[in-house]
Structures are given as structure tokens and as C-alpha cells.
């Protein structure tokens, strides 16, 4: 899984500090500022210091500061490949850096959590053929004035149930075929 991380320096490199107008090149210890565009090998931009690039790649954050990134070369204030890649550049130069993972964003293996790719789900679920619900909930969904033996249809389904008993709870028996019960509990909040 060694994908290369490409860091593209897309705008003019702006230097300050140790680099002057005489054409000196960047060396360790120099204080510099750079505009940059960070992208993956496939070209997808993931970070930038340029507002127009951030907007064009749906990365723009209101209130964020889009300006050249200042750092001291060699102090590891940026990723290693970026730090090493600017050495030898001149003011105003543009360079494309291809940064391998080991010189990019370091990953601490202790922070990686493994999740199974396959989640095993049972192919069948046993639902009791007879269930009970409080009479108040029953009347809310089916109305009042029902008798033992009546067949009712569960709202928004084609599932029929027969009333087996009526006390403070109503006992219902499903009249069903395989596969007709899904979604009842979630849709109606019934205790199955």
C-alpha cells in the first residue's frame, strides 16, 4: 500500500530571511515561505495555501488563512519530503515534488484499528407468531371496538393478524408467509 504522495508547488516560491535577490539557493537553516498545492498521485488535491485552488477543489474553509507557509528549512516543521525538496531552489522557482510515504505523513501503527471486512449477519430471524401490545397502542393503530377472532391488517403493510385475546394487552397472531414481516417494528414502534 505504498502510494506516493505528490506535493506540487504550484505557485511562485516566496522566500524571506536568508535568501536574497542575488540568486542564492535555499539551504538548511533558511527561513522561507512557500505557496503550495498538495495532491495525491491521482491528482486529487487535499491541501493548499492558495484560496482560489481551495475553492476550485471544494476545500475552502471560511475564515481560514490562505497565505504562503513559513518555515525554517531542516527543522522538520513540515513533512520531511517537503523540507528536503525545497533545498536548492531559488526565489520564484516552481518545483514538483514526489514524496514517498516514508517521507510524508507518518502513521503511528498503534493508532490503527482493524475492522473486519466481512460482517456476518444471520440469514434468518425468528419472529414469534403471537405477540402482545398494550391495548392503548393497539387502539392507536387499529381503532377500538375489536373482538377476539377479528382479522386486522397492520397499517402500511399487507400483513394480516388475528386477535387472539383482549385484556390490558392485545394478543395478535400473524397470518403471514415468509418475508412479509420486515419493517413493522421500525415503522410502527411495536414490541415484537
mmCIF file with all atom_site columns, N, CA, C and O in Angstrom, residues 148-152 160-165 171-175:
data_model
loop_
_atom_site.group_PDB
_atom_site.id
_atom_site.type_symbol
_atom_site.label_atom_id
_atom_site.label_alt_id
_atom_site.label_comp_id
_atom_site.label_asym_id
_atom_site.label_entity_id
_atom_site.label_seq_id
_atom_site.pdbx_PDB_ins_code
_atom_site.Cartn_x
_atom_site.Cartn_y
_atom_site.Cartn_z
_atom_site.occupancy
_atom_site.B_iso_or_equiv
_atom_site.pdbx_formal_charge
_atom_site.auth_seq_id
_atom_site.auth_comp_id
_atom_site.auth_asym_id
_atom_site.auth_atom_id
_atom_site.pdbx_PDB_model_num
ATOM 1  N N  . UNK A 1 148 ? -62.202 -10.709 19.819 1.00 0.00 ? 148 UNK A N  1
ATOM 2  C CA . UNK A 1 148 ? -61.354 -11.884 19.620 1.00 0.00 ? 148 UNK A CA 1
ATOM 3  C C  . UNK A 1 148 ? -61.803 -12.570 18.336 1.00 0.00 ? 148 UNK A C  1
ATOM 4  O O  . UNK A 1 148 ? -62.997 -12.721 18.072 1.00 0.00 ? 148 UNK A O  1
ATOM 5  N N  . UNK A 1 149 ? -60.827 -12.949 17.494 1.00 0.00 ? 149 UNK A N  1
ATOM 6  C CA . UNK A 1 149 ? -61.130 -13.616 16.226 1.00 0.00 ? 149 UNK A CA 1
ATOM 7  C C  . UNK A 1 149 ? -61.120 -12.660 15.047 1.00 0.00 ? 149 UNK A C  1
ATOM 8  O O  . UNK A 1 149 ? -61.082 -13.096 13.892 1.00 0.00 ? 149 UNK A O  1
ATOM 9  N N  . UNK A 1 150 ? -61.203 -11.339 15.306 1.00 0.00 ? 150 UNK A N  1
ATOM 10 C CA . UNK A 1 150 ? -61.147 -10.368 14.199 1.00 0.00 ? 150 UNK A CA 1
ATOM 11 C C  . UNK A 1 150 ? -59.781 -10.440 13.520 1.00 0.00 ? 150 UNK A C  1
ATOM 12 O O  . UNK A 1 150 ? -58.754 -10.670 14.163 1.00 0.00 ? 150 UNK A O  1
ATOM 13 N N  . UNK A 1 151 ? -59.768 -10.215 12.219 1.00 0.00 ? 151 UNK A N  1
ATOM 14 C CA . UNK A 1 151 ? -58.523 -10.119 11.464 1.00 0.00 ? 151 UNK A CA 1
ATOM 15 C C  . UNK A 1 151 ? -58.287 -8.644  11.169 1.00 0.00 ? 151 UNK A C  1
ATOM 16 O O  . UNK A 1 151 ? -59.177 -7.950  10.674 1.00 0.00 ? 151 UNK A O  1
ATOM 17 N N  . UNK A 1 152 ? -57.089 -8.181  11.499 1.00 0.00 ? 152 UNK A N  1
ATOM 18 C CA . UNK A 1 152 ? -56.736 -6.781  11.234 1.00 0.00 ? 152 UNK A CA 1
ATOM 19 C C  . UNK A 1 152 ? -55.515 -6.763  10.315 1.00 0.00 ? 152 UNK A C  1
ATOM 20 O O  . UNK A 1 152 ? -54.742 -7.729  10.263 1.00 0.00 ? 152 UNK A O  1
ATOM 21 N N  . UNK A 1 160 ? -51.582 -9.475  7.701  1.00 0.00 ? 160 UNK A N  1
ATOM 22 C CA . UNK A 1 160 ? -52.802 -9.658  8.490  1.00 0.00 ? 160 UNK A CA 1
ATOM 23 C C  . UNK A 1 160 ? -52.483 -10.394 9.782  1.00 0.00 ? 160 UNK A C  1
ATOM 24 O O  . UNK A 1 160 ? -51.625 -11.269 9.819  1.00 0.00 ? 160 UNK A O  1
ATOM 25 N N  . UNK A 1 161 ? -53.193 -10.018 10.841 1.00 0.00 ? 161 UNK A N  1
ATOM 26 C CA . UNK A 1 161 ? -53.068 -10.673 12.142 1.00 0.00 ? 161 UNK A CA 1
ATOM 27 C C  . UNK A 1 161 ? -54.461 -10.950 12.676 1.00 0.00 ? 161 UNK A C  1
ATOM 28 O O  . UNK A 1 161 ? -55.411 -10.219 12.384 1.00 0.00 ? 161 UNK A O  1
ATOM 29 N N  . UNK A 1 162 ? -54.548 -11.999 13.467 1.00 0.00 ? 162 UNK A N  1
ATOM 30 C CA . UNK A 1 162 ? -55.819 -12.360 14.099 1.00 0.00 ? 162 UNK A CA 1
ATOM 31 C C  . UNK A 1 162 ? -55.733 -12.036 15.578 1.00 0.00 ? 162 UNK A C  1
ATOM 32 O O  . UNK A 1 162 ? -54.732 -12.343 16.228 1.00 0.00 ? 162 UNK A O  1
ATOM 33 N N  . UNK A 1 163 ? -56.789 -11.395 16.124 1.00 0.00 ? 163 UNK A N  1
ATOM 34 C CA . UNK A 1 163 ? -56.827 -11.073 17.545 1.00 0.00 ? 163 UNK A CA 1
ATOM 35 C C  . UNK A 1 163 ? -57.117 -12.358 18.312 1.00 0.00 ? 163 UNK A C  1
ATOM 36 O O  . UNK A 1 163 ? -58.136 -13.012 18.091 1.00 0.00 ? 163 UNK A O  1
ATOM 37 N N  . UNK A 1 164 ? -56.177 -12.718 19.227 1.00 0.00 ? 164 UNK A N  1
ATOM 38 C CA . UNK A 1 164 ? -56.294 -13.950 19.990 1.00 0.00 ? 164 UNK A CA 1
ATOM 39 C C  . UNK A 1 164 ? -56.898 -13.705 21.374 1.00 0.00 ? 164 UNK A C  1
ATOM 40 O O  . UNK A 1 164 ? -57.610 -14.553 21.892 1.00 0.00 ? 164 UNK A O  1
ATOM 41 N N  . UNK A 1 165 ? -56.616 -12.516 21.979 1.00 0.00 ? 165 UNK A N  1
ATOM 42 C CA . UNK A 1 165 ? -57.072 -12.238 23.330 1.00 0.00 ? 165 UNK A CA 1
ATOM 43 C C  . UNK A 1 165 ? -57.045 -10.718 23.539 1.00 0.00 ? 165 UNK A C  1
ATOM 44 O O  . UNK A 1 165 ? -56.169 -10.036 23.016 1.00 0.00 ? 165 UNK A O  1
ATOM 45 N N  . UNK A 1 171 ? -53.390 -9.711  22.320 1.00 0.00 ? 171 UNK A N  1
ATOM 46 C CA . UNK A 1 171 ? -52.548 -10.762 21.739 1.00 0.00 ? 171 UNK A CA 1
ATOM 47 C C  . UNK A 1 171 ? -52.946 -10.928 20.289 1.00 0.00 ? 171 UNK A C  1
ATOM 48 O O  . UNK A 1 171 ? -54.126 -11.105 19.972 1.00 0.00 ? 171 UNK A O  1
ATOM 49 N N  . UNK A 1 172 ? -51.934 -10.856 19.421 1.00 0.00 ? 172 UNK A N  1
ATOM 50 C CA . UNK A 1 172 ? -52.164 -10.991 17.981 1.00 0.00 ? 172 UNK A CA 1
ATOM 51 C C  . UNK A 1 172 ? -51.353 -12.155 17.447 1.00 0.00 ? 172 UNK A C  1
ATOM 52 O O  . UNK A 1 172 ? -50.217 -12.391 17.871 1.00 0.00 ? 172 UNK A O  1
ATOM 53 N N  . UNK A 1 173 ? -51.912 -12.851 16.477 1.00 0.00 ? 173 UNK A N  1
ATOM 54 C CA . UNK A 1 173 ? -51.217 -13.958 15.819 1.00 0.00 ? 173 UNK A CA 1
ATOM 55 C C  . UNK A 1 173 ? -51.062 -13.564 14.357 1.00 0.00 ? 173 UNK A C  1
ATOM 56 O O  . UNK A 1 173 ? -52.034 -13.204 13.688 1.00 0.00 ? 173 UNK A O  1
ATOM 57 N N  . UNK A 1 174 ? -49.808 -13.603 13.871 1.00 0.00 ? 174 UNK A N  1
ATOM 58 C CA . UNK A 1 174 ? -49.548 -13.278 12.468 1.00 0.00 ? 174 UNK A CA 1
ATOM 59 C C  . UNK A 1 174 ? -50.166 -14.315 11.552 1.00 0.00 ? 174 UNK A C  1
ATOM 60 O O  . UNK A 1 174 ? -50.099 -15.510 11.798 1.00 0.00 ? 174 UNK A O  1
ATOM 61 N N  . UNK A 1 175 ? -50.774 -13.862 10.488 1.00 0.00 ? 175 UNK A N  1
ATOM 62 C CA . UNK A 1 175 ? -51.201 -14.708 9.374  1.00 0.00 ? 175 UNK A CA 1
ATOM 63 C C  . UNK A 1 175 ? -50.258 -14.316 8.234  1.00 0.00 ? 175 UNK A C  1
ATOM 64 O O  . UNK A 1 175 ? -50.529 -13.382 7.499  1.00 0.00 ? 175 UNK A O  1
#
